[in-house]
Amino acid sequence: MKKSHEKKIWIVDFGSQYTQLITRKSRELGYSSEIITLDECRERINSNKIPQCLVLSGGPQSVFEDINDYSFIFNNIELPILGICYGMQLMASYFGGVVEKGLIGEYGHAEIHCLPDFSIPKCSNTMSVWMSHSDHVAKVPSSFNKIIESSNHLVAAILHKDRPIMGLQFHPEVEHSKQGKLILDYFYRDVADLETDWNAEEMLIEALSLVKKVGDKKVLCAFSGGVDSLVAATLAAKVLGGNLHCFFVDNGLLRIQDYHHIKKLQEQTYLKIEIIDAKEDFLQALKDVDDPEKKRKIIGKKFIDIFERKLKEYQQKYKIHFEYLLQGTLYPDVIESISPHIAGGKSVMIKSHHNVGGLPERMNLKLLEPLRFLFKDEVREMGVALGLSREWVFRHPFPGPGLGVRILGVVGPEAIRMVQESDQILYEELIEANLYQSTWQAFTVFLPVKTVGVKGDGRAYENVICLRMVNSSDGMTANWSHFPHEFLEAVSRRITNEVKGITRVVYDITSKPPGTIEWE
Ligand code: XMP
């Protein structure tokens, strides 16, 4: 049987915490790639699908415990293979080298040196890289050359003498490996002889082809106005035109900037956005509830109820039947579910996240996820390419339960007003000071405690607003933003002057962990 060539680089995930970064760096270099499990790789190769190149990621295991037979990979004589960390140890041991259990290991920054007869274009001979291993290759297989070693004389990189196979003990994909991208590029271009195939235009073609599969069916989008749903809807509308309907649920827990934003989108885009006013429904459902998890559950469930009601209305009143639900799901959400960490390990639930997860099962809708192969920054790039304003595409993230988790305790109209007004002041001041893009997320939190103060000549006994501003790259970890005192002072002054009921403003200086970004 003829072997069919897949277009992409496959990255076999052995559970390294850096696997996603290999994809990102490869794409930045212009090479398309996807992350797969070892089982998936075996299945594909056994059914005669071969990638243009294979990368074996790092991983927490040790080759001494690995009982897999890797012949199905290494038997492919022409297949370019890059082994990173654990991946290199696997290849060394498969080809007859010796891997030894490390007593001390190498973790963190390390200095490596190219051997005299080897060099990588544009790279210096001595480089600083990121290491994270205890086992190491003690004897290089006879079919390989050692090309780089670390300052403590451990093997840092090997290259096959005849085949396009290379192993790196360090992690070229992490930022700490200063010349890592050049090393990856060297492998893809010079060793694997790959041609670049990934750019903004390719991304768009692939995303559009997913949308085209829907044909002339009606598609519903649970539209939040956030970057992901905006880009997904704008893209989908290009193909689906009037068959795409966007429902925006106004749960009354939105910021003032969200109302302005959605109005602008209605006026300035060609999206059909219907605003469903459900403010009263949500307020009623949240009445007297002060437990954070209960609030999250109620908001999530109410959202589904409102959608279901609306869907029935469309069916009965307008005879419109929706077959698909458009979602702005991104690549990190897709691969998280196949990561060995998740499959095998246990993770503790900190918060029940609310998005539109429950909708498709309840309503028998098929999922349309045209951004499911993209990272957030690629989605932003696509948004700009689709002509969306940068202001819309580079907005801060906003959680599904909205102000519901930024008002501690019971959610009532007065608390909503105070958090809305203070949030708007913070937002305006950030824009004014040109600091909006210097923080990852910035918002205010209403604290249901009263403190004593003086306003005018009188005694005040009023509530507290907390400012929360964090820097982060993915929301998993975060540090509080170190903003100038003058800026904080200006925000505090405006909030205490302009927001009725607030006498005191505090700044949250907790990082994540141990704090989470949202307060509930
Ligand atoms: P935490 O508070 O868990 O937040 O540190 C991390 C990031 O996730 C956002 N967040 C949510 N996003 N639905 C969402 O879509 C949710 O229920 C939710 N809860 C938190 C939060 O704003 C931050 O960006």
XYZ file of C-alpha atoms and ligand atoms in Angstrom, residues 296 351-355 397-401 405-406 440-441 443 474-476 512 515-520, ligand 1:
50
model
C -21.231 29.815 39.656
C -13.513 26.508 40.582
C -16.252 25.214 38.303
C -15.656 27.278 35.187
C -18.680 28.449 33.341
C -18.712 28.732 29.589
C -10.270 38.129 29.383
C -13.594 38.304 31.233
C -15.030 35.275 33.034
C -18.364 33.686 32.053
C -20.020 34.366 35.455
C -17.730 36.396 41.015
C -16.445 39.925 41.591
C -3.176 40.900 31.546
C -6.377 41.489 33.416
C -10.826 44.732 37.411
C -2.170 32.027 30.315
C -4.014 32.640 33.576
C -2.519 29.512 35.154
C -1.374 33.058 41.846
C -4.463 33.355 45.321
C -6.562 32.845 42.221
C -7.076 35.752 39.838
C -10.792 36.166 40.513
C -11.810 36.449 44.153
C -14.521 33.766 43.922
P -8.778 32.099 38.338
O -9.715 32.949 39.129
O -9.170 30.648 38.330
O -8.927 32.599 36.832
O -7.353 32.299 38.706
C -8.069 32.287 35.775
C -8.621 32.946 34.533
O -9.874 32.345 34.189
C -10.904 33.312 34.199
N -12.106 32.655 34.749
C -13.102 32.169 33.995
N -13.290 32.174 32.659
N -15.359 31.073 32.937
C -14.437 31.637 32.149
O -14.639 31.656 30.931
C -15.238 31.032 34.291
O -16.099 30.502 34.987
C -14.039 31.609 34.839
N -13.589 31.753 36.114
C -12.380 32.392 36.025
C -10.396 34.444 35.058
O -11.027 35.680 34.729
C -8.930 34.426 34.719
O -8.688 35.062 33.484
